[in-house]
């Protein structure tokens, strides 16, 4: 990085910290955001930790550096606070794979089923949901549901199959996927394992079943991070979005993290394991959104009123 770029970052950091104080704002960042965003955040976490933390802070403004559904979850839980997101276009391919009208039609075909939705969904989908889960608590929550409950699980097919396998349930699965996690290359993983014998493989449950079958630890971003801190191992192969490597490397400077590359499909997206939506959060945009107090996340009152119970049920059952 050139001196000029370093100066620019320092200047932006200073301005952001000033505005944060002036406006009584708190900055949240998901582990998949750029390193410089994680470094200015008051709280870094996975989607469950960020939602939980949002309900605990005393602030007028919450800035959610992540993706749109995370901002919506915060707004639903904290309706009296102003929730800002640095870029309104920071969406999520997984959330987009389940439209509320399609879920409503599917529910109508299965009226005896309850709906368990992954947090990576729009507020409208959460409003049609009985209980929300994240990758941190999905097993724990599904385990608490009545044994004879018929369940629709969406939108992540890979997470749903994994939860079916560890809970012995037979949930009806929505066929959605995250474009980052579903593209990790099995061939590359097997090659990395061959080149690094005995090295543990850590994977997010949004990865496809063959990747999970070759992994030693499966968990949310936070669970994977905690494992790298607690483990006595010095090297790990990581199958999740590469943003988490920043926090892993910070927490364990003496350990080595080897990211699994994605399959390279001609004409489809990039050939890296980064979520382009998460990368839309930049220091410039954080500064501008604090200065202008926009873009602001708004959720229709009636949607929020319906969605809040499914999120609160999750928080109680976590
Ligand atoms: P976490 O629940 O692990 O934060 O994952 C959220 C997400 O978007 C994963 O792609
Ligand atoms: Fe959505 Fe995938 Fe990005 Fe997570 S990594 S925010 S699931 S697109």
XYZ file of C-alpha atoms and ligand atoms in Angstrom:
336
model
C 0.000 0.000 0.000
C 1.414 3.439 -0.933
C 1.933 6.165 1.676
C -0.816 8.178 0.029
C -3.284 5.285 0.419
C -2.258 4.771 4.044
C -2.843 8.488 4.732
C -6.266 8.308 3.109
C -7.262 5.343 5.297
C -6.032 7.092 8.451
C -7.891 10.245 7.531
C -11.134 8.348 6.885
C -10.749 6.369 10.108
C -10.307 9.602 12.039
C -13.387 11.201 10.440
C -15.482 8.071 11.049
C -14.482 7.944 14.719
C -15.326 11.641 15.135
C -18.750 11.244 13.519
C -19.427 8.118 15.538
C -18.843 10.030 18.784
C -20.823 13.077 17.660
C -23.836 11.032 16.570
C -23.761 8.350 19.262
C -23.396 5.655 16.630
C -22.128 2.094 16.865
C -20.504 0.248 13.981
C -21.102 -3.467 13.427
C -19.198 -5.573 10.910
C -19.581 -9.111 9.690
C -16.447 -11.276 9.491
C -16.664 -11.293 5.698
C -16.150 -7.546 5.284
C -12.857 -5.975 4.209
C -10.084 -5.956 6.857
C -10.147 -2.137 7.168
C -13.896 -2.264 7.920
C -13.426 -4.934 10.594
C -10.667 -2.782 12.092
C -12.953 0.236 12.675
C -15.964 -1.760 13.930
C -17.115 -1.684 17.542
C -18.458 -5.220 17.148
C -17.414 -7.913 14.698
C -19.425 -11.089 14.586
C -21.395 -13.728 12.772
C -25.028 -13.061 11.994
C -26.282 -14.365 15.342
C -23.794 -12.382 17.441
C -24.511 -9.179 15.490
C -28.278 -9.509 16.001
C -27.815 -10.262 19.716
C -25.393 -7.380 20.188
C -27.687 -4.904 18.411
C -30.341 -5.432 21.095
C -27.837 -4.663 23.872
C -26.162 -1.424 22.761
C -27.149 2.054 23.865
C -26.924 4.118 20.684
C -29.007 6.309 18.414
C -27.539 5.009 15.180
C -26.508 1.462 14.245
C -24.284 1.126 11.167
C -24.443 -2.409 9.785
C -21.431 -3.193 7.625
C -22.600 -6.451 6.154
C -25.470 -7.175 3.826
C -29.037 -5.956 3.558
C -30.789 -8.770 5.465
C -28.485 -8.141 8.451
C -29.547 -4.483 8.504
C -33.198 -5.512 8.275
C -32.809 -7.964 11.168
C -31.330 -5.142 13.263
C -34.093 -2.728 12.333
C -36.772 -5.303 13.195
C -35.154 -5.925 16.584
C -34.457 -2.235 17.260
C -37.321 -0.312 15.606
C -36.560 2.911 17.502
C -32.978 3.139 16.301
C -31.777 4.476 12.993
C -30.127 1.590 11.121
C -27.742 2.562 8.333
C -26.052 0.381 5.738
C -23.099 1.753 3.755
C -24.378 0.394 0.427
C -28.030 -0.422 -0.206
C -26.964 -2.750 -3.055
C -25.174 -5.096 -0.674
C -27.583 -7.986 -1.092
C -27.204 -11.737 -0.691
C -27.583 -14.387 -3.397
C -28.934 -16.828 -0.815
C -31.610 -14.436 0.473
C -32.498 -13.691 -3.170
C -33.061 -17.393 -3.823
C -36.265 -17.324 -1.770
C -38.912 -14.764 -2.687
C -41.709 -14.231 -0.193
C -44.441 -14.902 -2.775
C -42.837 -18.256 -3.702
C -42.525 -19.266 -0.055
C -46.163 -18.271 0.563
C -47.257 -20.512 -2.348
C -45.086 -23.391 -1.056
C -46.562 -22.976 2.426
C -50.055 -23.123 0.951
C -49.150 -26.494 -0.623
C -47.935 -27.759 2.768
C -50.362 -26.254 5.293
C -49.401 -28.753 8.027
C -45.719 -27.692 7.964
C -44.037 -25.082 10.109
C -41.383 -22.862 8.540
C -37.804 -22.621 9.790
C -35.852 -19.966 7.894
C -32.184 -19.212 7.841
C -31.441 -15.630 8.854
C -30.208 -14.986 5.283
C -33.736 -14.035 4.178
C -35.697 -10.854 3.563
C -37.987 -9.355 6.218
C -40.955 -10.491 4.080
C -39.767 -14.101 4.267
C -39.170 -13.796 8.012
C -42.760 -12.575 8.335
C -43.879 -15.962 6.907
C -41.553 -17.874 9.232
C -42.171 -19.604 12.588
C -38.581 -19.544 13.758
C -35.404 -18.060 12.300
C -32.057 -19.820 12.687
C -28.444 -18.980 11.913
C -25.613 -21.365 11.192
C -24.598 -21.027 14.889
C -27.867 -22.235 16.354
C -29.724 -24.176 13.628
C -29.048 -27.612 15.155
C -29.872 -26.461 18.677
C -33.174 -24.904 17.582
C -34.308 -27.726 15.292
C -33.528 -30.176 18.136
C -35.987 -28.265 20.358
C -38.907 -28.492 17.900
C -41.533 -31.200 18.543
C -40.275 -34.560 17.278
C -43.352 -35.038 15.064
C -43.265 -31.496 13.618
C -43.364 -31.286 9.843
C -40.879 -28.631 8.804
C -40.087 -26.575 5.722
C -36.466 -25.380 5.912
C -35.170 -22.634 3.652
C -33.554 -21.187 1.776
C -30.142 -22.875 2.039
C -30.314 -26.436 0.725
C -26.786 -27.332 1.883
C -27.333 -26.108 5.443
C -30.748 -27.819 5.504
C -29.294 -31.196 4.394
C -26.526 -30.851 6.956
C -29.041 -30.094 9.735
C -31.209 -33.033 8.591
C -28.154 -35.277 8.870
C -27.148 -34.146 12.379
C -30.677 -34.014 13.834
C -32.166 -37.098 12.131
C -35.024 -34.923 10.789
C -36.516 -35.069 7.349
C -37.194 -31.377 6.753
C -38.544 -30.331 3.390
C -35.732 -28.294 1.867
C -35.870 -25.142 -0.233
C -33.432 -25.307 -3.125
C -31.453 -22.112 -2.487
C -27.706 -21.612 -2.212
C -25.008 -19.048 -1.564
C -22.994 -18.421 -4.724
C -19.751 -18.248 -2.711
C -20.106 -21.290 -0.462
C -21.633 -23.568 -3.078
C -18.664 -23.031 -5.401
C -15.759 -24.348 -3.361
C -13.875 -26.872 -5.445
C -13.818 -30.432 -4.114
C -10.910 -31.248 -6.419
C -8.884 -28.329 -5.008
C -9.771 -29.316 -1.437
C -8.641 -32.915 -2.004
C -5.408 -31.641 -3.547
C -4.799 -29.301 -0.572
C -5.411 -32.203 1.826
C -2.902 -34.330 -0.108
C -0.302 -31.550 -0.035
C -0.935 -30.844 3.672
C -1.486 -34.230 5.319
C -3.116 -34.137 8.753
C -4.126 -30.459 8.486
C -7.681 -29.880 9.787
C -10.331 -28.698 7.324
C -12.829 -26.142 8.654
C -16.011 -25.499 6.628
C -19.153 -23.398 6.813
C -22.360 -25.485 6.561
C -23.460 -23.504 3.481
C -20.844 -25.540 1.541
C -22.011 -28.512 -0.534
C -22.210 -31.984 1.069
C -19.004 -33.384 -0.552
C -16.978 -30.467 0.905
C -18.573 -31.023 4.325
C -17.899 -34.772 4.070
C -14.170 -33.999 3.765
C -14.155 -31.458 6.623
C -13.164 -31.977 10.249
C -15.035 -29.022 11.766
C -18.327 -27.612 10.416
C -19.631 -24.408 11.929
C -20.621 -20.762 11.648
C -17.929 -18.182 11.006
C -17.685 -17.529 14.764
C -17.461 -21.242 15.612
C -14.691 -21.718 13.047
C -12.789 -18.713 14.396
C -13.109 -19.983 17.967
C -11.884 -23.402 16.908
C -8.720 -21.949 15.377
C -8.043 -20.058 18.635
C -8.648 -23.053 20.919
C -6.991 -25.730 18.787
C -3.354 -26.640 19.372
C -2.979 -27.174 15.607
C -0.886 -24.636 13.730
C -2.296 -24.952 10.208
C -5.869 -25.072 8.899
C -7.580 -25.400 5.532
C -10.559 -23.015 5.423
C -13.708 -23.454 3.302
C -15.660 -20.269 3.863
C -15.577 -16.674 2.642
C -11.988 -15.451 2.875
C -12.822 -12.328 4.934
C -12.717 -14.480 8.080
C -8.985 -15.035 7.531
C -8.309 -11.480 8.743
C -9.768 -12.147 12.178
C -8.214 -15.639 12.317
C -4.785 -14.262 11.488
C -5.193 -11.420 14.012
C -6.252 -13.807 16.771
C -3.588 -16.417 15.893
C -0.585 -14.655 14.331
C 1.548 -17.792 14.626
C -0.897 -20.028 12.726
C -1.364 -20.557 9.014
C -4.678 -20.524 7.165
C -5.028 -22.022 3.711
C -8.180 -20.936 1.830
C -9.945 -23.425 -0.453
C -10.410 -21.902 -3.921
C -13.707 -22.041 -5.795
C -14.458 -23.984 -8.952
C -13.659 -21.827 -11.935
C -16.708 -21.732 -14.179
C -16.272 -19.759 -17.338
C -18.400 -16.648 -17.436
C -19.698 -16.989 -13.876
C -18.604 -14.412 -11.335
C -15.036 -14.120 -10.116
C -12.642 -16.938 -9.387
C -12.030 -15.930 -5.769
C -13.816 -16.944 -2.590
C -15.005 -13.435 -1.724
C -18.590 -12.279 -1.344
C -18.807 -9.214 -3.573
C -21.792 -7.955 -1.575
C -19.820 -7.919 1.666
C -16.958 -6.138 -0.163
C -19.311 -3.294 -1.148
C -18.699 -1.939 2.355
C -15.792 0.487 2.062
C -14.408 3.099 4.453
C -15.538 5.863 2.075
C -19.109 4.555 2.183
C -19.078 4.108 5.965
C -17.950 7.716 6.305
C -20.573 9.002 3.836
C -23.396 7.029 5.441
C -22.558 8.345 8.902
C -22.239 11.890 7.591
C -25.484 11.831 5.583
C -27.353 9.351 7.813
C -28.307 7.337 4.780
C -28.891 4.848 3.181
C -31.267 3.967 5.969
C -32.890 0.553 6.381
C -36.652 0.768 6.624
C -39.006 -2.138 7.181
C -42.775 -1.769 6.791
C -44.461 -1.740 10.189
C -46.783 -4.676 9.473
C -43.912 -6.778 8.053
C -41.707 -5.979 11.047
C -44.497 -6.842 13.472
C -44.901 -10.270 11.862
C -41.170 -10.917 11.425
C -40.106 -9.932 14.925
C -41.634 -12.950 16.639
C -39.695 -15.424 14.464
C -36.426 -13.631 15.281
C -37.231 -13.277 18.965
C -38.135 -16.972 19.119
C -34.664 -17.678 17.736
C -32.990 -15.465 20.350
C -34.918 -17.209 23.149
C -34.075 -20.689 21.837
C -30.363 -19.937 21.182
P -22.796 -16.631 9.655
O -24.122 -16.978 10.255
O -21.768 -17.676 9.912
O -22.395 -15.280 10.021
O -22.971 -16.659 8.064
C -23.695 -15.667 7.420
C -23.446 -15.712 6.000
O -23.885 -14.886 5.241
C -22.661 -16.820 5.519
O -22.477 -16.712 4.174
Fe -25.059 -14.142 1.193
Fe -23.223 -15.902 0.481
Fe -22.555 -13.346 0.743
Fe -23.142 -14.842 2.906
S -21.408 -15.106 1.540
S -23.856 -12.760 2.467
S -24.740 -16.158 2.086
S -23.983 -14.179 -0.746
